[in-house]
Coordinates of C-alpha atoms and ligand atoms in Angstrom, one line a residue:
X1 CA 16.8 -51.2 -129.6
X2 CA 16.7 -53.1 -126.0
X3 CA 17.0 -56.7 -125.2
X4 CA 13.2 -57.4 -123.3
X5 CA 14.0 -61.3 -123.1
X6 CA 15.9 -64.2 -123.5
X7 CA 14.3 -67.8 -123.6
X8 CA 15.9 -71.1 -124.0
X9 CA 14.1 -73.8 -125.6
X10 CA 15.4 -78.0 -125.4
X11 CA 13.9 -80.1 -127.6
X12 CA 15.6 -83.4 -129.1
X13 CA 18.9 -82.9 -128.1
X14 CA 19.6 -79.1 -129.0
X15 CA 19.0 -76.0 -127.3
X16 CA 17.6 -73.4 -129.1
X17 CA 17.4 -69.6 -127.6
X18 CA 15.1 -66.6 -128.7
X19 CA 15.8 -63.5 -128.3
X20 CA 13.0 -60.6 -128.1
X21 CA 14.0 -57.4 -128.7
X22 CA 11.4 -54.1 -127.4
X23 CA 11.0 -53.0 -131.4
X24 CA 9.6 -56.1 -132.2
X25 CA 12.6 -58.0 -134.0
X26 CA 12.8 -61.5 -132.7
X27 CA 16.1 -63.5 -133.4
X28 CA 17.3 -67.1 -132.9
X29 CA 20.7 -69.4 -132.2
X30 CA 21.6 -72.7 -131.0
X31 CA 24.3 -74.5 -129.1
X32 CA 25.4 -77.9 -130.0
X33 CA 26.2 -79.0 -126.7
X34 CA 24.4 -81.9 -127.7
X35 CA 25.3 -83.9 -124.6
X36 CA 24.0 -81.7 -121.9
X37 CA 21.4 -79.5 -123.7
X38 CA 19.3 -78.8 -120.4
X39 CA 22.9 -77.5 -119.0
X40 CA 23.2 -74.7 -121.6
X41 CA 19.2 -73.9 -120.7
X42 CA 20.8 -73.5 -117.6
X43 CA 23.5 -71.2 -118.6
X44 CA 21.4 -69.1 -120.9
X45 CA 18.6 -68.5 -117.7
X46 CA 21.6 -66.8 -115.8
X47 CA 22.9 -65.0 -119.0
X48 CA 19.6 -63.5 -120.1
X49 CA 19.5 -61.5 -116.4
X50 CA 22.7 -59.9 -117.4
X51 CA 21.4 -58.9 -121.0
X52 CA 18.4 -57.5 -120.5
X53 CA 17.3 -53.9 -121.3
X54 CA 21.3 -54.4 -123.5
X55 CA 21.5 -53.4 -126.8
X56 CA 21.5 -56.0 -128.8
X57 CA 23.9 -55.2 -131.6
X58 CA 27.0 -55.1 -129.0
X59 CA 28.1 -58.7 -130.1
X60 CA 31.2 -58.2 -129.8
X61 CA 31.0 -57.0 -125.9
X62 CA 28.5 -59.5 -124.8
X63 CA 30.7 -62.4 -125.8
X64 CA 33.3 -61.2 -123.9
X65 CA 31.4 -59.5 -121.1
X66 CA 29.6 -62.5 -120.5
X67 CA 32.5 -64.7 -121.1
X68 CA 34.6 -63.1 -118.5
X69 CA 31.6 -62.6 -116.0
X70 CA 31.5 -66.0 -114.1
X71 CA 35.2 -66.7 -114.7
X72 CA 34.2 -70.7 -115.8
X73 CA 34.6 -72.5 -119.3
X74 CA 33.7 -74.9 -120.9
X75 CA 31.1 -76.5 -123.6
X76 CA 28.1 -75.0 -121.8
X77 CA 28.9 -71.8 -121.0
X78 CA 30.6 -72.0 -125.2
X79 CA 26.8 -73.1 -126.0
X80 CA 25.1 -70.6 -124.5
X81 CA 27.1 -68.2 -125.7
X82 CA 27.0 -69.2 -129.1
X83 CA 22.9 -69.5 -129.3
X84 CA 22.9 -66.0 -128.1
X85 CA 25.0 -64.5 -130.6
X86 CA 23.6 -66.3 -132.9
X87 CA 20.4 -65.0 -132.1
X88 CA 21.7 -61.5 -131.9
X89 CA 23.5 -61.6 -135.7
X90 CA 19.9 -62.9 -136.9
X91 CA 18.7 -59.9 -135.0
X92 CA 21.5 -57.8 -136.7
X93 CA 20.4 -58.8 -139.9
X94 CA 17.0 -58.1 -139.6
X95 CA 17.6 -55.0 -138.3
X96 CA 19.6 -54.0 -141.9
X97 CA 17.0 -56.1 -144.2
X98 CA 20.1 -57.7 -145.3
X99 CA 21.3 -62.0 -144.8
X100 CA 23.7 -62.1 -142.0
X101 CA 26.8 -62.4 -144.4
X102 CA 26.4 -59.1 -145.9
X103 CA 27.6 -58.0 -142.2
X104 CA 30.7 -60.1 -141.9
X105 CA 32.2 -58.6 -145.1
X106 CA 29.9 -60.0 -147.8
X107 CA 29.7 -63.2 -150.3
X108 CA 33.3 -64.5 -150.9
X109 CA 31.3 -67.2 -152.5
X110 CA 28.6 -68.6 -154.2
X111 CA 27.2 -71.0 -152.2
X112 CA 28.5 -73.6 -149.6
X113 CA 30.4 -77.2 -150.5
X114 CA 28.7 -79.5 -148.8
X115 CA 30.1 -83.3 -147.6
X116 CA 27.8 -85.7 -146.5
X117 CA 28.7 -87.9 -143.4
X118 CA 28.2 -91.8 -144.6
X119 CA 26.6 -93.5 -142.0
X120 CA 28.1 -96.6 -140.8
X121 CA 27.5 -100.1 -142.2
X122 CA 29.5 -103.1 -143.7
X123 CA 31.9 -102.2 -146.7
X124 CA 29.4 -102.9 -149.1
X125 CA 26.9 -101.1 -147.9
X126 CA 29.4 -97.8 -147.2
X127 CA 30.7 -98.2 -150.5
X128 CA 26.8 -97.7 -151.9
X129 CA 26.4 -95.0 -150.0
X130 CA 28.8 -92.9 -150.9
X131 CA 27.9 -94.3 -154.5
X132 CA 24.7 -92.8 -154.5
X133 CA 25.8 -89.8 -152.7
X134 CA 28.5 -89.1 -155.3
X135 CA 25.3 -89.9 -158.3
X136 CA 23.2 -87.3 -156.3
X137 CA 26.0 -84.5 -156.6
X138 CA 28.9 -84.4 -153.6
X139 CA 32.0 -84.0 -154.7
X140 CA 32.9 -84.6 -150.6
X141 CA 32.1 -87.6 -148.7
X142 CA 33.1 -88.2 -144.7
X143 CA 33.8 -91.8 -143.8
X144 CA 33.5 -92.5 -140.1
X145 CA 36.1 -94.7 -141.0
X146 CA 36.7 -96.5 -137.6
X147 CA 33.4 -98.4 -136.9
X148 CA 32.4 -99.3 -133.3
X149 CA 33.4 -102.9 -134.2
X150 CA 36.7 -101.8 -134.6
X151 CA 37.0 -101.8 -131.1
X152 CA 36.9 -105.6 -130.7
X153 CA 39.7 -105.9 -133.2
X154 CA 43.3 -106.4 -132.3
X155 CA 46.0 -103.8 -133.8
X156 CA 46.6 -105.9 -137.6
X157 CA 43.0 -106.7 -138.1
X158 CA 41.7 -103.6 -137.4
X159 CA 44.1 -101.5 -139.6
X160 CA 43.4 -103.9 -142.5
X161 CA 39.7 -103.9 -141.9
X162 CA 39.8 -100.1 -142.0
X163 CA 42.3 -99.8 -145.2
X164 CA 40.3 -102.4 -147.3
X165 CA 37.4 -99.9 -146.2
X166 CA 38.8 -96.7 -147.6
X167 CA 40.5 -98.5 -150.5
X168 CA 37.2 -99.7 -152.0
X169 CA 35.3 -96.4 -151.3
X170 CA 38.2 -95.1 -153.2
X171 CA 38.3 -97.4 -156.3
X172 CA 34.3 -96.7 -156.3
X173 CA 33.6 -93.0 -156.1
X174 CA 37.3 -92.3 -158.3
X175 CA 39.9 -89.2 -157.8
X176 CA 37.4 -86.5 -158.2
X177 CA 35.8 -86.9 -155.1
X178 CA 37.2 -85.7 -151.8
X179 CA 37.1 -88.2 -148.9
X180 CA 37.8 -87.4 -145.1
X181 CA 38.3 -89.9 -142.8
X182 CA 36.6 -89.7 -139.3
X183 CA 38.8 -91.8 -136.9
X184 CA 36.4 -90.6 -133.8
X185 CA 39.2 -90.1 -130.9
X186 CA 38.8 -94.1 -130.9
X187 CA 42.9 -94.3 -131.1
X188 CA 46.4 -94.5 -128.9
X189 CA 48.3 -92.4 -130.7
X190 CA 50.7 -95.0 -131.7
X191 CA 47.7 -97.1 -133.0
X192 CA 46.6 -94.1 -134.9
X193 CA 50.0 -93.2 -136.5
X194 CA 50.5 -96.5 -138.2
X195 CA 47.2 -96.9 -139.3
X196 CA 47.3 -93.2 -141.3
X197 CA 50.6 -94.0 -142.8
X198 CA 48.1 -96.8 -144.6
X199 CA 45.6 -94.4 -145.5
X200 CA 48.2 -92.0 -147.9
X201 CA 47.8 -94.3 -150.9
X202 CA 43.8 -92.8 -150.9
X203 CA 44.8 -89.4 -150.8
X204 CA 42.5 -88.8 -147.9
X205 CA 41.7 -84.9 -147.6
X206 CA 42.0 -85.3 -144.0
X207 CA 42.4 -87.7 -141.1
X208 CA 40.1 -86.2 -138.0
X209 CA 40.4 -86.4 -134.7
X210 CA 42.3 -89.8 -134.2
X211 CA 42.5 -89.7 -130.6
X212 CA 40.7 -88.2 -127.7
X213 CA 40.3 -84.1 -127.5
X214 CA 42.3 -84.5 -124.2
X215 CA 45.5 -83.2 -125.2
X216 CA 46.6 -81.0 -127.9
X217 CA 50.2 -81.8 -127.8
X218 CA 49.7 -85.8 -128.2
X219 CA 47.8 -84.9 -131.3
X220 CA 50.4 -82.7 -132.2
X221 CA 53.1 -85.5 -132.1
X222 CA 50.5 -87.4 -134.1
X223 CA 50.5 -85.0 -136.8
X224 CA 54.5 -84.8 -136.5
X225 CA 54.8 -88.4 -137.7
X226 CA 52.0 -88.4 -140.6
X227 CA 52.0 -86.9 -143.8
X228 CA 48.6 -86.7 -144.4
X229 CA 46.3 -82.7 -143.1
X230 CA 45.1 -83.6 -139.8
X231 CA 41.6 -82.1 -138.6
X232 CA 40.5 -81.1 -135.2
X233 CA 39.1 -79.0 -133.1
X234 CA 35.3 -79.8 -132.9
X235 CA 35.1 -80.1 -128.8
X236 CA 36.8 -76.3 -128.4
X237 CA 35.5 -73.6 -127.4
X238 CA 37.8 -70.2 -127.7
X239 CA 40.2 -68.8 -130.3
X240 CA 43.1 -69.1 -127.3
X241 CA 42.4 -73.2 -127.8
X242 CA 42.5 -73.0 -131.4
X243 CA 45.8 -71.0 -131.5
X244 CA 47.0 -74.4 -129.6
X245 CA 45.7 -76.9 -132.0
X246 CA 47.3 -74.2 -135.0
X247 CA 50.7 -74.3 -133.6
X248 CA 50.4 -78.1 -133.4
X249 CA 50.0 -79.7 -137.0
X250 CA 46.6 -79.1 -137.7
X251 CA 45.7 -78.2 -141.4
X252 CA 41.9 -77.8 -141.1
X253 CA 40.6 -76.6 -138.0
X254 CA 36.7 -77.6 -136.9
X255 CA 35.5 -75.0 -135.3
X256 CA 31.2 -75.6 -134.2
X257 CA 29.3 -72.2 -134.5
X258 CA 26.9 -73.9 -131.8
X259 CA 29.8 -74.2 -128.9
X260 CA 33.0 -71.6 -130.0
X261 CA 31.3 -68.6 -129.2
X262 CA 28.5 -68.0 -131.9
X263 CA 29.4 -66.1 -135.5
X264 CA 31.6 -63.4 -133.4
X265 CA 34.0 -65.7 -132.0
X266 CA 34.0 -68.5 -134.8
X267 CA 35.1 -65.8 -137.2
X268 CA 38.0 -65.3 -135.2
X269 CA 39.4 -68.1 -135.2
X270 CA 38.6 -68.4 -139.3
X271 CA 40.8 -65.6 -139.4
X272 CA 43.7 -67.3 -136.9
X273 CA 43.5 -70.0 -139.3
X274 CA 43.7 -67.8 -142.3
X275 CA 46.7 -66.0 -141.1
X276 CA 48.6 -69.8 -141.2
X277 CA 47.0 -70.2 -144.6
X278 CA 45.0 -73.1 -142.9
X279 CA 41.6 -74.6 -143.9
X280 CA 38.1 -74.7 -142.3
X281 CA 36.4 -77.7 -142.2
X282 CA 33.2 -76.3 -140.0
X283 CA 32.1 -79.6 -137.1
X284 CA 28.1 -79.2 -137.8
X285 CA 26.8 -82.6 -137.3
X286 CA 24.4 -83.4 -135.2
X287 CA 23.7 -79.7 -135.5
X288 CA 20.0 -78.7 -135.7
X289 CA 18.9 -76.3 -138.3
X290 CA 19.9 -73.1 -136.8
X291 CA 23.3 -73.8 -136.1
X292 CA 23.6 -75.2 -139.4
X293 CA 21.9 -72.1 -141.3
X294 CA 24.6 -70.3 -138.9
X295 CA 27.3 -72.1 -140.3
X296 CA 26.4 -71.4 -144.1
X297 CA 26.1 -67.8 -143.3
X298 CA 30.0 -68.2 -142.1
X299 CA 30.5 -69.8 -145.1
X300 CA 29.4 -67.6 -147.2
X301 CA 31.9 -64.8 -145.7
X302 CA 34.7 -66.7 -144.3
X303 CA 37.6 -66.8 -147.1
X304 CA 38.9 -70.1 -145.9
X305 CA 35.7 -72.3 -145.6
X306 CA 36.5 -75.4 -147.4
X307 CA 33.4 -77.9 -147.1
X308 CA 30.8 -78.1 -144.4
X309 CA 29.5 -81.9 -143.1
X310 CA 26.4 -82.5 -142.9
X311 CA 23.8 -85.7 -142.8
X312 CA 20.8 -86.7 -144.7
X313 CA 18.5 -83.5 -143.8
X314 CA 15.6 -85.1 -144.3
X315 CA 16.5 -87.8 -141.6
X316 CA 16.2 -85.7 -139.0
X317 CA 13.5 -83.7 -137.0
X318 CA 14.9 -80.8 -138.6
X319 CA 11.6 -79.4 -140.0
X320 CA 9.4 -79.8 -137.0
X321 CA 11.8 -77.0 -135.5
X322 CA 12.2 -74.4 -138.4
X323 CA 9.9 -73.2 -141.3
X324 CA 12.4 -74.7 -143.6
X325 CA 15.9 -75.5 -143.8
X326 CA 18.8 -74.5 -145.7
X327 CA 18.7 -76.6 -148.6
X328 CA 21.4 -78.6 -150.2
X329 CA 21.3 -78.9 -154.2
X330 CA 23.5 -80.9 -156.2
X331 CA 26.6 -81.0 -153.5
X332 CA 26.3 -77.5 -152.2
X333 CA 24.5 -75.3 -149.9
X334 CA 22.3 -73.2 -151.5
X335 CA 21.8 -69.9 -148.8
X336 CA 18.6 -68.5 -148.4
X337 CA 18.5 -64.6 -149.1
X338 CA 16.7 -63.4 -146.2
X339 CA 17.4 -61.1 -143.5
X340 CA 19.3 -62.5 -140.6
X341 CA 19.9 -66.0 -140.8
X342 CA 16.7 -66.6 -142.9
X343 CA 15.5 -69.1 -140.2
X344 CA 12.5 -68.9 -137.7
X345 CA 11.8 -71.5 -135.1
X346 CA 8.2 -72.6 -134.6
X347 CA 8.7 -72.6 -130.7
X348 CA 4.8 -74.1 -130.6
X349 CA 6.4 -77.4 -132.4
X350 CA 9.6 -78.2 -130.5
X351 CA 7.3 -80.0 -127.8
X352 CA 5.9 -82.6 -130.7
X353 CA 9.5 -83.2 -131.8
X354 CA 10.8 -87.1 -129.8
X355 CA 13.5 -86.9 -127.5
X356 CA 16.9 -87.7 -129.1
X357 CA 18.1 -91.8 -128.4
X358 CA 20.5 -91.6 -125.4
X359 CA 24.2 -92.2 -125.6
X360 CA 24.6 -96.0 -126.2
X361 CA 26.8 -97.7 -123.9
X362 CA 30.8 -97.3 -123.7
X363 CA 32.9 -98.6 -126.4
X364 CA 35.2 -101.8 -124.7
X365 CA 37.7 -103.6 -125.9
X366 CA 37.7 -107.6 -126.1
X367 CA 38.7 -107.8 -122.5
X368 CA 36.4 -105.6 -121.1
X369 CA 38.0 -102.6 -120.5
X370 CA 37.0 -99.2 -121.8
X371 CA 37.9 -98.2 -125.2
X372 CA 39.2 -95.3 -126.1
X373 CA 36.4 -92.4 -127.2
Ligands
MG401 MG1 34.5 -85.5 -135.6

């Protein structure tokens, strides 16, 4: 079997790739490089010179043949890898007749625990969100717990603000549901440290990403001074960056099957994490649909997959891209058992689907300058 073309496709704000093999097997990936899609189109134009007439089950050499080829990083050369080995485990799979799972060592488990993302809003209306969420089935709710208003606040006001937040979500959903707090990188790390120390009374299952993915070592001595597992990891691309955020604190690392190098590279750095008896805690939104069916094909395999994010699926454009989408029933993700990933893109759609809503503007603080982000 041979490679005969590679083809990227932008639509909202993924990028989607499809790979035609010369037998007649046709597979599909996506990066989440949400915030330059048309760059990873660009990337995957220059990659699909190298890999055609390749065999298309050398997963393992593309990545790093390609990786090594240009000697550059970065989130869009991560993205475009990652659509196309996605694209070439769906192949994989299809190849076998079997779901994409079966080739990374088989079900470790049933089906996939799901958290829903709350949107943001006033407490009251956070707090009956992840009320209904909790009445439709989650057991695992994500609170971007530091709203963009949080900005304008001065250090007490915006702690309290954000504790009476996670208190009442607390008090209303009870000790059976897991709750992860999403500080955003919107914190100094000082700023951040006392405002965790307030968040232990809620038992939070994790505090992500308080300040910006610039550093590894100031989140580090972040995670030094708070007793609470720290998440991270969602902007990185390689297993040699994850090592990094491992030796520093983290307790669940975030890989994104859509920018850390596809299902070949992602599992990995599952398995770094594993040997530190750490957690996954997959980043997947705003994945599209492939990258998420991706994910819950990791899931499925990868020992220690805790709970994958996600958002209302039936808020987004999600179907005008795939003939259906991995469907979430009563908290969990149920995988589809088809070969591959047990998605297909309808390529003749993506043009009808609206553009995503640009970036809003930078966050500031009261006086003007830029927040941190
Ligand atoms: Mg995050």
């Amino acid at each position: 079997m041979k490679i005969e073309s590679i083809e990227p496709y932008v639509a909202h704000n993924w990028t989607f790739v499809r790979v035609t093999t010369d037998t007649g097997l046709v597979g599909v990936g996506e990066s989440t490089f949400f915030g330059f899609p048309e760059a990873t189109a660009a990337v995957i134009r220059t990659f699909a010179d190298a890999l055609r007439g390749e065999d298309p089950m050398r997963t393992e050499y593309h990545f790093l043949s390609l990786y090594r080829a240009y000697s550059m990083r970065g989130m869009a050369i991560g993205g475009a890898l990652s659509a196309i080995d996605q694209a070439l485990w769906d192949i994989k799979g299809k190849h076998f007749e079997v779901p994409v799972y079966d080739l990374l060592g088989g079900r470790v488990r049933d089906k996939v625990r799901a958290m829903l993302v709350l949107p943001y809003g006033t407490l009251e209306e956070v707090v009956a969100e992840a009320v209904a969420a909790v009445e439709e089935g989650y057991t695992a709710l994500k609170v971007l717990l530091f709203e963009p208003g949080h900005h304008l606040m001065r250090h007490a006001e915006k702690i309290a603000d954000m504790v009476a937040r996670i208190a009442a979500i607390r008090k209303a959903v009870g000790d059976e549901i897991d709750l992860g707090i999403e500080l955003h990188r919107n914190m100094a790390p000082g700023d951040s440290v006392a405002a965790i120390r307030e968040f232990e009374p809620f038992r939070p299952m994790f505090v992500e990403d308080p300040i910006p993915p610039d550093s590894v070592l100031s989140f580090g001595a972040i995670a030094a001074k708070t007793r609470v597992p720290m998440a991270a990891g969602e902007r990185n691309t390689t297993i040699w960056e994850f090592r990094e955020y491992i030796e520093n604190g983290v307790a669940h690392i975030r890989p994104d099957v859509g920018i850390a190098g596809g299902i070949t590279h992602t599992k990995k750095i599952c398995a770094l994490a594993e040997a530190h008896h750490l957690g996954v805690i997959p980043h997947a939104v705003p994945s599209g649909p492939v990258a998420t069916a991706a994910q819950v094909q990791l899931g499925m395999a990868v020992p220690n997959w805790e709970v994958q994010e996600h958002r209302r699926q039936d808020q987004e454009p999600w179907t005008l891209a795939v003939q259906h989408i991995v469907p979430v029933v009563n908290g969990f993700f149920e995988p589809v058992d088809a070969p591959g990933l047990g998605i297909e893109l309808k390529v003749d759609a993506l043009g009808g689907i609206p553009p995503a809503p640009p970036a809003g503007p930078t966050a500031v603080r009261e006086d003007g300058a830029v927040a941190f982000r």
